[in-house]
mmCIF file of C-alpha atoms in Angstrom:
data_model
loop_
_atom_site.group_PDB
_atom_site.id
_atom_site.type_symbol
_atom_site.label_atom_id
_atom_site.label_comp_id
_atom_site.label_asym_id
_atom_site.label_seq_id
_atom_site.Cartn_x
_atom_site.Cartn_y
_atom_site.Cartn_z
ATOM 1 C CA MET A 134 0.086 -0.029 0.231
ATOM 2 C CA ASN A 135 2.919 2.350 0.975
ATOM 3 C CA ASN A 136 5.289 1.863 -2.413
ATOM 4 C CA ASN A 137 1.879 2.827 -4.317
ATOM 5 C CA ARG A 138 1.400 5.838 -2.681
ATOM 6 C CA TYR A 139 4.935 6.505 -2.883
ATOM 7 C CA PHE A 140 4.259 5.805 -6.515
ATOM 8 C CA PHE A 141 0.943 8.380 -7.020
ATOM 9 C CA LEU A 142 3.561 10.742 -5.320
ATOM 10 C CA PHE A 143 6.419 10.055 -7.984
ATOM 11 C CA LEU A 144 3.258 10.669 -10.175
ATOM 12 C CA LEU A 145 1.666 13.568 -9.454
ATOM 13 C CA LEU A 146 5.730 15.968 -8.916
ATOM 14 C CA ALA A 147 6.492 14.114 -12.220
ATOM 15 C CA GLY A 148 3.524 15.947 -13.483
ATOM 16 C CA GLU A 149 4.280 19.697 -12.076
ATOM 17 C CA MET A 150 7.711 19.000 -13.346
ATOM 18 C CA LEU A 151 6.336 19.245 -16.606
ATOM 19 C CA PHE A 152 3.345 21.008 -16.613
ATOM 20 C CA GLY A 153 3.436 24.330 -17.818
ATOM 21 C CA GLN A 154 6.943 23.751 -20.049
ATOM 22 C CA ILE A 155 5.223 21.965 -23.094
ATOM 23 C CA TYR A 156 4.461 24.560 -25.004
ATOM 24 C CA VAL A 157 3.529 25.401 -29.111
ATOM 25 C CA ARG A 158 3.579 28.027 -30.968
ATOM 26 C CA GLY A 159 2.064 28.993 -34.798
ATOM 27 C CA SER A 160 3.752 32.557 -36.106
ATOM 28 C CA MET A 161 4.261 34.432 -39.429
ATOM 29 C CA GLY A 162 6.984 37.018 -41.268
ATOM 30 C CA ILE A 163 8.221 38.603 -43.798
ATOM 31 C CA SER A 164 12.085 37.149 -44.904
ATOM 32 C CA PHE A 165 14.200 39.520 -46.938
ATOM 33 C CA PHE A 166 17.340 36.702 -48.405
ATOM 34 C CA THR A 167 19.859 37.186 -51.429
ATOM 35 C CA ALA A 168 19.680 34.548 -54.302
ATOM 36 C CA PRO A 169 22.196 35.261 -55.898
ATOM 37 C CA ALA A 170 21.806 32.638 -58.784
ATOM 38 C CA MET A 171 18.057 32.882 -58.623
ATOM 39 C CA LYS A 172 18.560 36.325 -59.153
ATOM 40 C CA ASP A 173 20.949 36.406 -62.440
ATOM 41 C CA TYR A 174 18.693 33.652 -63.436
ATOM 42 C CA LEU A 175 15.578 35.568 -63.764
ATOM 43 C CA ASN A 176 17.953 38.654 -65.128
ATOM 44 C CA PHE A 177 19.343 37.947 -67.487
ATOM 45 C CA ASN A 178 16.492 35.639 -69.335
ATOM 46 C CA TYR A 179 12.880 36.505 -67.977
ATOM 47 C CA ALA A 180 12.625 39.643 -65.910
ATOM 48 C CA PRO A 181 12.353 43.076 -68.177
ATOM 49 C CA ALA A 182 14.351 46.087 -67.116
ATOM 50 C CA ASP A 183 11.898 48.206 -65.768
ATOM 51 C CA GLN A 184 11.700 45.094 -63.542
ATOM 52 C CA GLN A 185 15.080 43.367 -62.473
ATOM 53 C CA VAL A 186 14.945 41.386 -59.750
ATOM 54 C CA ASN A 187 16.811 43.388 -56.655
ATOM 55 C CA THR A 188 19.355 42.272 -54.539
ATOM 56 C CA PHE A 189 17.231 41.690 -51.730
ATOM 57 C CA SER A 190 14.091 40.424 -51.794
ATOM 58 C CA THR A 191 11.255 39.424 -49.885
ATOM 59 C CA SER A 192 9.178 36.415 -48.908
ATOM 60 C CA VAL A 193 6.526 34.955 -46.856
ATOM 61 C CA GLU A 194 7.088 32.509 -44.208
ATOM 62 C CA PHE A 195 3.928 30.421 -41.656
ATOM 63 C CA ALA A 196 5.251 28.282 -38.721
ATOM 64 C CA GLY A 197 4.347 26.525 -36.157
ATOM 65 C CA GLU A 198 6.928 25.045 -33.299
ATOM 66 C CA ALA A 199 6.366 23.004 -30.321
ATOM 67 C CA GLY A 200 9.456 22.452 -28.044
ATOM 68 C CA TYR A 201 9.229 22.385 -23.630
ATOM 69 C CA ILE A 202 11.623 24.061 -21.371
ATOM 70 C CA TYR A 203 13.982 22.976 -18.852
ATOM 71 C CA GLY A 204 16.559 23.227 -17.285
ATOM 72 C CA GLY A 205 16.776 27.136 -18.305
ATOM 73 C CA TYR A 206 16.600 25.232 -22.394
ATOM 74 C CA SER A 207 14.247 24.685 -25.487
ATOM 75 C CA TYR A 208 14.214 22.315 -27.535
ATOM 76 C CA ALA A 209 11.775 22.737 -30.059
ATOM 77 C CA ALA A 210 11.193 20.578 -33.385
ATOM 78 C CA GLU A 211 9.710 23.642 -36.134
ATOM 79 C CA PHE A 212 8.758 23.356 -39.540
ATOM 80 C CA ALA A 213 7.949 26.338 -41.758
ATOM 81 C CA TYR A 214 6.774 26.981 -44.942
ATOM 82 C CA VAL A 215 8.479 30.040 -47.047
ATOM 83 C CA LEU A 216 6.694 31.111 -50.620
ATOM 84 C CA ASN A 217 7.005 32.979 -53.169
ATOM 85 C CA SER A 218 6.772 34.008 -56.404
ATOM 86 C CA TYR A 219 7.449 36.557 -60.075
ATOM 87 C CA THR A 220 5.062 36.880 -62.771
ATOM 88 C CA TYR A 221 6.716 38.598 -66.126
ATOM 89 C CA PRO A 222 4.724 39.882 -69.179
ATOM 90 C CA PHE A 223 5.387 38.790 -72.773
ATOM 91 C CA ILE A 224 3.739 39.647 -76.186
ATOM 92 C CA ALA A 225 0.113 38.181 -75.548
ATOM 93 C CA SER A 226 1.543 35.729 -72.984
ATOM 94 C CA GLN A 227 2.732 36.248 -69.103
ATOM 95 C CA TYR A 228 6.804 34.257 -67.949
ATOM 96 C CA GLU A 229 5.714 32.668 -63.986
ATOM 97 C CA PHE A 230 7.895 31.638 -61.253
ATOM 98 C CA GLY A 231 7.201 30.366 -58.303
ATOM 99 C CA TYR A 232 8.803 28.404 -55.408
ATOM 100 C CA SER A 233 8.421 27.286 -51.780
ATOM 101 C CA ILE A 234 10.546 25.946 -49.237
ATOM 102 C CA MET A 235 9.209 23.284 -45.844
ATOM 103 C CA ALA A 236 12.421 23.855 -43.679
ATOM 104 C CA PRO A 237 11.658 21.831 -41.000
ATOM 105 C CA SER A 238 14.303 22.158 -38.248
ATOM 106 C CA VAL A 239 15.336 21.637 -34.363
ATOM 107 C CA ILE A 240 16.172 24.495 -32.108
ATOM 108 C CA VAL A 241 17.640 24.295 -28.764
ATOM 109 C CA SER A 242 18.160 27.594 -26.963
ATOM 110 C CA SER A 243 18.335 29.470 -23.636
ATOM 111 C CA VAL A 244 15.800 31.010 -21.937
ATOM 112 C CA THR A 245 15.211 33.989 -19.278
ATOM 113 C CA SER A 246 11.733 34.026 -17.714
ATOM 114 C CA GLY A 247 10.814 36.444 -15.642
ATOM 115 C CA LYS A 248 6.695 37.587 -14.704
ATOM 116 C CA GLY A 249 4.782 37.431 -17.847
ATOM 117 C CA TYR A 250 7.222 36.602 -20.323
ATOM 118 C CA ASN A 251 10.586 34.754 -21.776
ATOM 119 C CA LEU A 252 13.000 35.278 -23.790
ATOM 120 C CA ARG A 253 15.197 32.291 -26.109
ATOM 121 C CA LEU A 254 18.192 32.711 -28.352
ATOM 122 C CA GLY A 255 19.195 29.780 -29.819
ATOM 123 C CA ALA A 256 20.099 28.188 -33.373
ATOM 124 C CA GLY A 257 19.060 24.909 -35.274
ATOM 125 C CA ALA A 258 19.523 22.684 -38.321
ATOM 126 C CA GLY A 259 17.941 20.988 -40.577
ATOM 127 C CA PRO A 260 16.893 19.142 -44.529
ATOM 128 C CA ARG A 261 14.984 21.171 -46.860
ATOM 129 C CA PHE A 262 12.917 20.475 -49.569
ATOM 130 C CA THR A 263 12.526 23.071 -52.333
ATOM 131 C CA THR A 264 10.090 23.159 -54.985
ATOM 132 C CA VAL A 265 10.222 25.346 -58.086
ATOM 133 C CA GLU A 266 7.340 25.899 -60.256
ATOM 134 C CA GLU A 267 7.917 27.576 -64.198
ATOM 135 C CA THR A 268 5.475 28.643 -67.080
ATOM 136 C CA ILE A 269 7.591 29.714 -69.844
ATOM 137 C CA PRO A 270 6.683 32.611 -72.602
ATOM 138 C CA GLY A 271 4.218 30.860 -75.104
ATOM 139 C CA SER A 272 3.303 27.659 -73.142
ATOM 140 C CA ASN A 273 0.670 26.625 -70.576
ATOM 141 C CA VAL A 274 2.330 23.715 -69.434
ATOM 142 C CA LYS A 275 3.813 24.258 -65.637
ATOM 143 C CA ARG A 276 6.723 22.820 -65.028
ATOM 144 C CA THR A 277 7.835 21.741 -61.512
ATOM 145 C CA PHE A 278 11.246 21.032 -60.182
ATOM 146 C CA THR A 279 12.676 19.673 -56.693
ATOM 147 C CA SER A 280 15.539 19.739 -54.397
ATOM 148 C CA ALA A 281 16.520 18.344 -51.222
ATOM 149 C CA GLY A 282 19.393 20.390 -48.897
ATOM 150 C CA VAL A 283 20.730 21.380 -45.262
ATOM 151 C CA GLY A 284 19.457 24.281 -44.014
ATOM 152 C CA PHE A 285 20.746 26.055 -40.330
ATOM 153 C CA LEU A 286 19.381 29.000 -38.612
ATOM 154 C CA VAL A 287 20.063 31.743 -35.403
ATOM 155 C CA LYS A 288 16.901 33.129 -33.698
ATOM 156 C CA ALA A 289 16.097 35.591 -30.858
ATOM 157 C CA GLU A 290 12.666 35.127 -30.002
ATOM 158 C CA GLY A 291 10.655 37.390 -26.706
ATOM 159 C CA ASN A 292 7.267 35.416 -25.617
ATOM 160 C CA THR A 293 5.102 38.797 -23.641
ATOM 161 C CA ALA A 294 1.545 37.043 -21.991
ATOM 162 C CA LEU A 295 -1.520 37.791 -23.092
ATOM 163 C CA SER A 296 -3.221 35.766 -20.136
ATOM 164 C CA GLU A 297 -2.394 33.053 -18.242
ATOM 165 C CA ASN A 298 -1.106 30.525 -20.713
ATOM 166 C CA LEU A 299 -1.263 32.742 -23.661
ATOM 167 C CA TYR A 300 2.076 34.794 -25.618
ATOM 168 C CA ALA A 301 2.388 37.352 -28.082
ATOM 169 C CA TYR A 302 5.807 35.718 -29.791
ATOM 170 C CA ILE A 303 7.681 38.028 -31.500
ATOM 171 C CA ALA A 304 11.203 36.843 -33.502
ATOM 172 C CA GLY A 305 14.193 37.930 -35.804
ATOM 173 C CA ASP A 306 15.782 34.724 -37.125
ATOM 174 C CA ILE A 307 19.394 34.832 -39.233
ATOM 175 C CA ARG A 308 19.787 31.526 -42.148
ATOM 176 C CA TYR A 309 21.967 30.513 -44.017
ATOM 177 C CA ASP A 310 19.769 27.214 -47.170
ATOM 178 C CA LEU A 311 21.623 25.201 -48.689
ATOM 179 C CA ASN A 312 18.741 24.338 -50.760
ATOM 180 C CA GLY A 313 20.408 22.568 -53.909
ATOM 181 C CA GLU A 314 19.422 22.818 -57.783
ATOM 182 C CA PRO A 315 15.835 21.985 -58.182
ATOM 183 C CA GLU A 316 16.039 19.105 -61.665
ATOM 184 C CA LYS A 317 12.559 17.306 -63.432
ATOM 185 C CA GLU A 318 13.642 13.773 -64.402
ATOM 186 C CA GLY A 319 17.589 15.000 -63.216
ATOM 187 C CA ALA A 320 17.791 17.287 -65.566
ATOM 188 C CA GLY A 321 18.032 21.019 -63.548
ATOM 189 C CA MET A 322 17.307 23.847 -64.908
ATOM 190 C CA ASN A 323 19.552 26.428 -67.259
ATOM 191 C CA SER A 324 19.450 28.019 -69.788
ATOM 192 C CA LEU A 325 21.593 30.173 -72.930
ATOM 193 C CA LEU A 326 22.300 32.937 -71.065
ATOM 194 C CA THR A 327 22.613 30.790 -67.768
ATOM 195 C CA PRO A 328 23.805 27.530 -69.067
ATOM 196 C CA GLU A 329 24.166 26.176 -65.450
ATOM 197 C CA ASN A 330 21.981 25.158 -62.976
ATOM 198 C CA LEU A 331 19.634 27.262 -61.233
ATOM 199 C CA SER A 332 20.613 27.248 -57.191
ATOM 200 C CA MET A 333 18.492 27.640 -55.329
ATOM 201 C CA ASN A 334 20.694 28.677 -51.469
ATOM 202 C CA MET A 335 20.017 31.909 -50.671
ATOM 203 C CA PHE A 336 20.610 33.750 -47.215
ATOM 204 C CA SER A 337 18.129 35.317 -45.251
ATOM 205 C CA PHE A 338 16.819 37.716 -42.199
ATOM 206 C CA GLY A 339 13.028 37.724 -41.085
ATOM 207 C CA ILE A 340 11.147 39.242 -38.530
ATOM 208 C CA LYS A 341 8.429 37.516 -36.996
ATOM 209 C CA LEU A 342 5.228 37.784 -35.290
ATOM 210 C CA GLY A 343 2.547 34.962 -33.502
ATOM 211 C CA VAL A 344 0.924 33.313 -30.133
ATOM 212 C CA SER A 345 2.839 30.737 -28.348
ATOM 213 C CA TYR A 346 0.441 28.603 -26.001
ATOM 214 C CA ILE A 347 2.220 27.346 -22.487
ATOM 215 C CA PHE A 348 0.472 24.462 -21.207
#
């Protein structure tokens, strides 16, 4: 009987240790990125003189995260979805180029907590899966190319309490993604003006806003 009582007490204490440490987060944001090979590919082949791609462009990101905090650190799994597109008019037609990147990452952060807030500073890495869709002028056929790579990030974030468990989330991050060369049936993306295969490697920094919930 005593053993059962101790076992129940152990489960209760373990639950108290974990309670309030598990969290989830949802966010969206804007990233400012540079992808030199993609910029050259679009500017040399399809972008008009008055619509040239700049050294830095913007993309949209949607992300979710789940993790837990223990011993002054947080351990989390993040899934980010990044997308962007370009459209250029041609005579009786248009050129379309769009891409999306699925970016799961494992992130470890140091945590500073106070009454009604916590701050995190961390780094992470994970695989990157890129899909590029392209429609050439004069053709209604959308071609799809894919690649896989790896990415790295550092991130600073703050969470401010809106209620007992709900927090407003703001973060900034820096990412370096080696997304690789998209291919379709073993063939890469190139042209007469850019004979080398298109690489989607990019460097970016972004701002994210959202909400997090600590259980």
